[in-house]
mmCIF file of C-alpha atoms in Angstrom:
data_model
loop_
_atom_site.group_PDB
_atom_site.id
_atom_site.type_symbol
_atom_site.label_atom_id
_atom_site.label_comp_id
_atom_site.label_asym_id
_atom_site.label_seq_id
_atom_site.Cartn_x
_atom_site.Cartn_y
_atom_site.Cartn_z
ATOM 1 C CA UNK A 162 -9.575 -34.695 -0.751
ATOM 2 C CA UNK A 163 -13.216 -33.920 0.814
ATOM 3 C CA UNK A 164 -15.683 -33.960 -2.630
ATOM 4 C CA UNK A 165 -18.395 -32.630 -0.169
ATOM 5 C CA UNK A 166 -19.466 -28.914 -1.085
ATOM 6 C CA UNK A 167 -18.159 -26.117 0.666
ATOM 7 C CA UNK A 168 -20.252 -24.116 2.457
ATOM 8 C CA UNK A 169 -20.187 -20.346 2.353
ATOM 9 C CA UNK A 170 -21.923 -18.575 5.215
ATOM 10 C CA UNK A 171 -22.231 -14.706 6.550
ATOM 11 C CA UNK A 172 -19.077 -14.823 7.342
ATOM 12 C CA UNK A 173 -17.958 -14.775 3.403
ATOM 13 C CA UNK A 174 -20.089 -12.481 2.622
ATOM 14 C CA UNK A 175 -18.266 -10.184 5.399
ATOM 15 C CA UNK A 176 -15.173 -10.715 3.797
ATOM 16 C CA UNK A 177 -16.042 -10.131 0.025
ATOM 17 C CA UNK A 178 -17.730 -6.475 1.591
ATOM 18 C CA UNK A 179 -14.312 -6.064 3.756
ATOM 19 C CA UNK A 180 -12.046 -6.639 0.516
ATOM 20 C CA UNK A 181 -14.237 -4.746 -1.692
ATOM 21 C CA UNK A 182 -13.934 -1.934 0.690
ATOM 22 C CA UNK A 183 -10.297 -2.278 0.645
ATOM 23 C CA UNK A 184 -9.323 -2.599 -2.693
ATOM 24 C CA UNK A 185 -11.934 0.364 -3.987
ATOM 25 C CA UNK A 186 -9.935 2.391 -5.770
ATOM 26 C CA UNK A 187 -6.941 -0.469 -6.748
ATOM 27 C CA UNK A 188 -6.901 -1.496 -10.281
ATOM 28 C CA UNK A 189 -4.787 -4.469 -11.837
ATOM 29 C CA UNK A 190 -1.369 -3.344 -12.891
ATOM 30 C CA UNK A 191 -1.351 -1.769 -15.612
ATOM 31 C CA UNK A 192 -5.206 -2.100 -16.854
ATOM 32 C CA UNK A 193 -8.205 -0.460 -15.719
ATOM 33 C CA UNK A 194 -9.699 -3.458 -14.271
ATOM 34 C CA UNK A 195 -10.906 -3.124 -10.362
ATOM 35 C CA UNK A 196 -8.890 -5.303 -8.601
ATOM 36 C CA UNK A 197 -11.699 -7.166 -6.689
ATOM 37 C CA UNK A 198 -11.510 -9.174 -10.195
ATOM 38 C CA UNK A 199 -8.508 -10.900 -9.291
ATOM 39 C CA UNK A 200 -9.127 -11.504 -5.881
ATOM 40 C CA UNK A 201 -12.356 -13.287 -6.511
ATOM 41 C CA UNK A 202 -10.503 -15.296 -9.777
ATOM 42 C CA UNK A 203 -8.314 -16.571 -7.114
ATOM 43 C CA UNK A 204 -11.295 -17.221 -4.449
ATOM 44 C CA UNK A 205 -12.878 -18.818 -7.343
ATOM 45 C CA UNK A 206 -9.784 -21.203 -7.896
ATOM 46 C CA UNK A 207 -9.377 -22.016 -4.500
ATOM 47 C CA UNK A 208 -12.417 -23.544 -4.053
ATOM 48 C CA UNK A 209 -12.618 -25.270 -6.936
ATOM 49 C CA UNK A 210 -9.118 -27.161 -5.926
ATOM 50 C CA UNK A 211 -11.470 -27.743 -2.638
ATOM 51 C CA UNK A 212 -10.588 -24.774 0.035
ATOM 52 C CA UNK A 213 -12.623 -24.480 2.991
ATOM 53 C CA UNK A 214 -14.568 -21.227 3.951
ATOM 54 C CA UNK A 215 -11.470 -19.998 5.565
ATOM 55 C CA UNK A 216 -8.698 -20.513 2.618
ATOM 56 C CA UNK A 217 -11.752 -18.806 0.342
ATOM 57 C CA UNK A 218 -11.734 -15.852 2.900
ATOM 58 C CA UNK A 219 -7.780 -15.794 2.756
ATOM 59 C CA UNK A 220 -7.715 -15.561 -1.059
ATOM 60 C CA UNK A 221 -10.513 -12.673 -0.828
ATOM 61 C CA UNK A 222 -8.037 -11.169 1.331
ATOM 62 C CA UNK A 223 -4.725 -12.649 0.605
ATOM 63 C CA UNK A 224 -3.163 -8.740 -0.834
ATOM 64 C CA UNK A 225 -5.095 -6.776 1.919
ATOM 65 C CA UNK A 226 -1.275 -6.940 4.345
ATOM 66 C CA UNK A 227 0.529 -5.882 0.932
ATOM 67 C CA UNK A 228 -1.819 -3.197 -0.471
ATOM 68 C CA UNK A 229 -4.001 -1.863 1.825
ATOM 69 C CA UNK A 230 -2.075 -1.323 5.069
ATOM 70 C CA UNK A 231 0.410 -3.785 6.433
ATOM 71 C CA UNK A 232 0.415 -5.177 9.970
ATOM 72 C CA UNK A 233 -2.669 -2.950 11.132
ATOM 73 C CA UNK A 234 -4.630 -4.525 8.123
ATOM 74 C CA UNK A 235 -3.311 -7.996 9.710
ATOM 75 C CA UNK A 236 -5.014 -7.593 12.933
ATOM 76 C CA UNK A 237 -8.368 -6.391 11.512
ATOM 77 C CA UNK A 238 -8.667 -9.344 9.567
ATOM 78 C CA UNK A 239 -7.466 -11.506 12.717
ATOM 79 C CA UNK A 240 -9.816 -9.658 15.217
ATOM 80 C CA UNK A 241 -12.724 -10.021 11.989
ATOM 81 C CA UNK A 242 -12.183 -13.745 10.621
ATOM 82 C CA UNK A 243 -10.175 -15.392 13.131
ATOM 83 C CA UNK A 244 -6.350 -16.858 13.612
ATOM 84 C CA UNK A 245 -6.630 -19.203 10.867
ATOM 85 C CA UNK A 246 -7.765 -16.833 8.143
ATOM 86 C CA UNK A 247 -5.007 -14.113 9.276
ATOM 87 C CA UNK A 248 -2.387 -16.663 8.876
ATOM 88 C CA UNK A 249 -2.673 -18.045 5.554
ATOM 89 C CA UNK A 250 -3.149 -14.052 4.755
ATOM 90 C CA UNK A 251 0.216 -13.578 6.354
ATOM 91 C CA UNK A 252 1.532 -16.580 4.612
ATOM 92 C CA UNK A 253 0.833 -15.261 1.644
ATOM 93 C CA UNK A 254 2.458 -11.825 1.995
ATOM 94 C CA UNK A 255 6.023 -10.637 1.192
ATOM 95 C CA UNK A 256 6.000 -7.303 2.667
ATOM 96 C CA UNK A 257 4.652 -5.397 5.321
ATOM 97 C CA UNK A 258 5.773 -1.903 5.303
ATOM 98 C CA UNK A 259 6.117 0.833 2.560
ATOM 99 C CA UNK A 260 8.269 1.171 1.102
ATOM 100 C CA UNK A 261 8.593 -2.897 0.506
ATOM 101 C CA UNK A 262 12.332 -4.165 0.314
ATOM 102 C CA UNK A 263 13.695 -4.532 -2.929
ATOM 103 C CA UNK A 264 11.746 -7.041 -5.281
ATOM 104 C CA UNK A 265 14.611 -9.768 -5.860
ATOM 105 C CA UNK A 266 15.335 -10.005 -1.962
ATOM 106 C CA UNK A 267 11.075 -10.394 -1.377
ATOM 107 C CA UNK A 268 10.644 -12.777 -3.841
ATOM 108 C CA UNK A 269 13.485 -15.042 -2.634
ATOM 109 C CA UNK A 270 12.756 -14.713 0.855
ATOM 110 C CA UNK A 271 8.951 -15.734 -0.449
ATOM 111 C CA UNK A 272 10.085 -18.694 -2.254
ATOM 112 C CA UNK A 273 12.024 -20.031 0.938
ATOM 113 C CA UNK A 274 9.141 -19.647 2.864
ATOM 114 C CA UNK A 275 6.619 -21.132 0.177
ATOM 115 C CA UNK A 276 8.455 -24.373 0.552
ATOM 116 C CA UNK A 277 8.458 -24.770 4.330
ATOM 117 C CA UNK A 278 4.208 -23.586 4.299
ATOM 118 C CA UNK A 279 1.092 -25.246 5.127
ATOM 119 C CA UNK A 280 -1.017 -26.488 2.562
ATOM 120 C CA UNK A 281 -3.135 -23.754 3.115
ATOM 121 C CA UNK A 282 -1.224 -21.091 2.352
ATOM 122 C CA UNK A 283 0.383 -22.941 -1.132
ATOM 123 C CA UNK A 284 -3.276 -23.771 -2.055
ATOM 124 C CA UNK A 285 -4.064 -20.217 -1.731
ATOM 125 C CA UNK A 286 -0.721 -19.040 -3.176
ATOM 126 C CA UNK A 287 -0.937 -21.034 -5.994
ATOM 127 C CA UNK A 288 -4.314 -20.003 -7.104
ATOM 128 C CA UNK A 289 -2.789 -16.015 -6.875
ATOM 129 C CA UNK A 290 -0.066 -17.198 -8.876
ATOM 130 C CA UNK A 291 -1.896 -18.900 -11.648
ATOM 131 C CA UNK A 292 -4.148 -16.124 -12.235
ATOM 132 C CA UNK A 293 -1.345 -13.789 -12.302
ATOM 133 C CA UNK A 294 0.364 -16.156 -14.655
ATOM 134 C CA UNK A 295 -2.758 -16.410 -16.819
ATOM 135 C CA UNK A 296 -3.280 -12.398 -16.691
ATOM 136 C CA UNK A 297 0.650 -12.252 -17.964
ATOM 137 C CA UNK A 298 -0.820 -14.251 -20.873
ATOM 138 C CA UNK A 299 -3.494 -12.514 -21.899
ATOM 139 C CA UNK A 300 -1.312 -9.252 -21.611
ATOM 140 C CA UNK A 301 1.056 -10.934 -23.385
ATOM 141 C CA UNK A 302 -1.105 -11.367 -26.341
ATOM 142 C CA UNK A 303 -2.765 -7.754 -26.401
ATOM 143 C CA UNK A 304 0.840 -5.989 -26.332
ATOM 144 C CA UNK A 305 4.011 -7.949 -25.951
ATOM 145 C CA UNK A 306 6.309 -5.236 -25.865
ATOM 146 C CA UNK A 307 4.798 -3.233 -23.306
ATOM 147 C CA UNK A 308 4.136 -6.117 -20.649
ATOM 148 C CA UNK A 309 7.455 -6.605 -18.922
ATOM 149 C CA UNK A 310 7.526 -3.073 -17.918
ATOM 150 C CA UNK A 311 4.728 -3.713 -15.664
ATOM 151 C CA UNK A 312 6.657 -5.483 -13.212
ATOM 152 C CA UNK A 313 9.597 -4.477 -10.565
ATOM 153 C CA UNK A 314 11.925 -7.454 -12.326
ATOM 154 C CA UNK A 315 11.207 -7.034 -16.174
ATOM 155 C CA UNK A 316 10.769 -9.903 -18.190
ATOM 156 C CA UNK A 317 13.853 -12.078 -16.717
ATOM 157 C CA UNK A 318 13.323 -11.391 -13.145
ATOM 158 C CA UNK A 319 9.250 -12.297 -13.299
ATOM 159 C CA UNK A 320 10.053 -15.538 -15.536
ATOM 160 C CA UNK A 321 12.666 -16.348 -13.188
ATOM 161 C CA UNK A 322 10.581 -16.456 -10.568
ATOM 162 C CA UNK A 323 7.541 -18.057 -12.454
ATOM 163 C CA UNK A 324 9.708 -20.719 -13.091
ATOM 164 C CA UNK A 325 10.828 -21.176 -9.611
ATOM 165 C CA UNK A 326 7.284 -21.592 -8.619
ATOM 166 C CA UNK A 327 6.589 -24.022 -10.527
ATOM 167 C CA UNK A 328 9.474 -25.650 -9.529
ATOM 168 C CA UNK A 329 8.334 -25.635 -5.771
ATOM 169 C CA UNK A 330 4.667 -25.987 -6.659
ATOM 170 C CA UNK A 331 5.664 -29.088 -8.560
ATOM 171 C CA UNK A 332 7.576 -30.332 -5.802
ATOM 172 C CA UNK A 333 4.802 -30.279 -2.615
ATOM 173 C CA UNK A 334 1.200 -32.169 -2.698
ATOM 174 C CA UNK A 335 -1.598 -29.665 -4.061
ATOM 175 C CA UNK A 336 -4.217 -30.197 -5.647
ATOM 176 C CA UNK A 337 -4.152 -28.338 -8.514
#
């Protein structure tokens, strides 16, 4: 792994306006927190485990195909931040269209393709997951009860595939 700082040009900047400008008026699930939060937690992780300007551009964007409109959304960030960028986005994206196919049949078609990705797209992956992970904690804590009813596969389905993460995680070279 390069130890040498990465730098952050224009460019980034660009991209933290574009996602800001995308996510607006998104909050986190279930909490009134603006959901620029997470996506610059998981910028901030991704360049900590030593992403380049590009991975740290993905993360910043890595929901934008999900949320904020699908395959269109794909080729303004390709056209905006180049080939690279747009596909560790895609990478990291298990639906394209609204409404998104059931969540069991996404997240195992995710999960197949997690363990055949580049390291790009797990680094950048794995920092979404871990603060998702670590926001399920601190929900957790503030009101048990009420956080499995946040998510599309209740408590067994998400720990399910929590655990399957770190199963594949575990299993390919990162460097988290």
């Amino acid at each position: 792994m390069d130890n040498s700082p990465t730098a952050l040009t224009p460019r980034f900047q660009e991209a933290l306006v574009f996602a800001t400008q995308l996510h607006a008026r998104q909050l986190r699930k279930g909490s009134a927190v603006p959901y620029i939060a997470h996506l610059l937690s998981v910028t901030g992780l991704v360049l900590e485990a030593g992403g380049d300007e590009d991975e740290a551009i993905a993360a910043l964007l890595h929901d934008a195909v999900e949320d904020q409109g699908g395959l269109d959304t794909l080729a303004d960030i390709r056209c905006c931040f180049g080939d690279r960028v747009a596909a560790i986005v895609e990478g990291c994206s298990d639906a394209y269209t609204i409404p998104k196919p059931p969540w069991q049949q996404r997240k195992e078609k995710y999960i197949a393709h997690l363990r055949e990705a580049s390291p790009e797209v797990r680094r950048v992956s794995l920092a979404d997951k871990l603060h998702n992970a670590r926001s399920i904690l601190r929900d957790l804590h503030k009101d048990c009860a009420a956080t499995w009813d946040k998510f599309n596969g209740g408590k067994d389905g998400t720990l399910w595939y929590y655990r399957t993460l770190v199963q594949i995680f575990s299993e390919v070279e990162n460097d988290f």
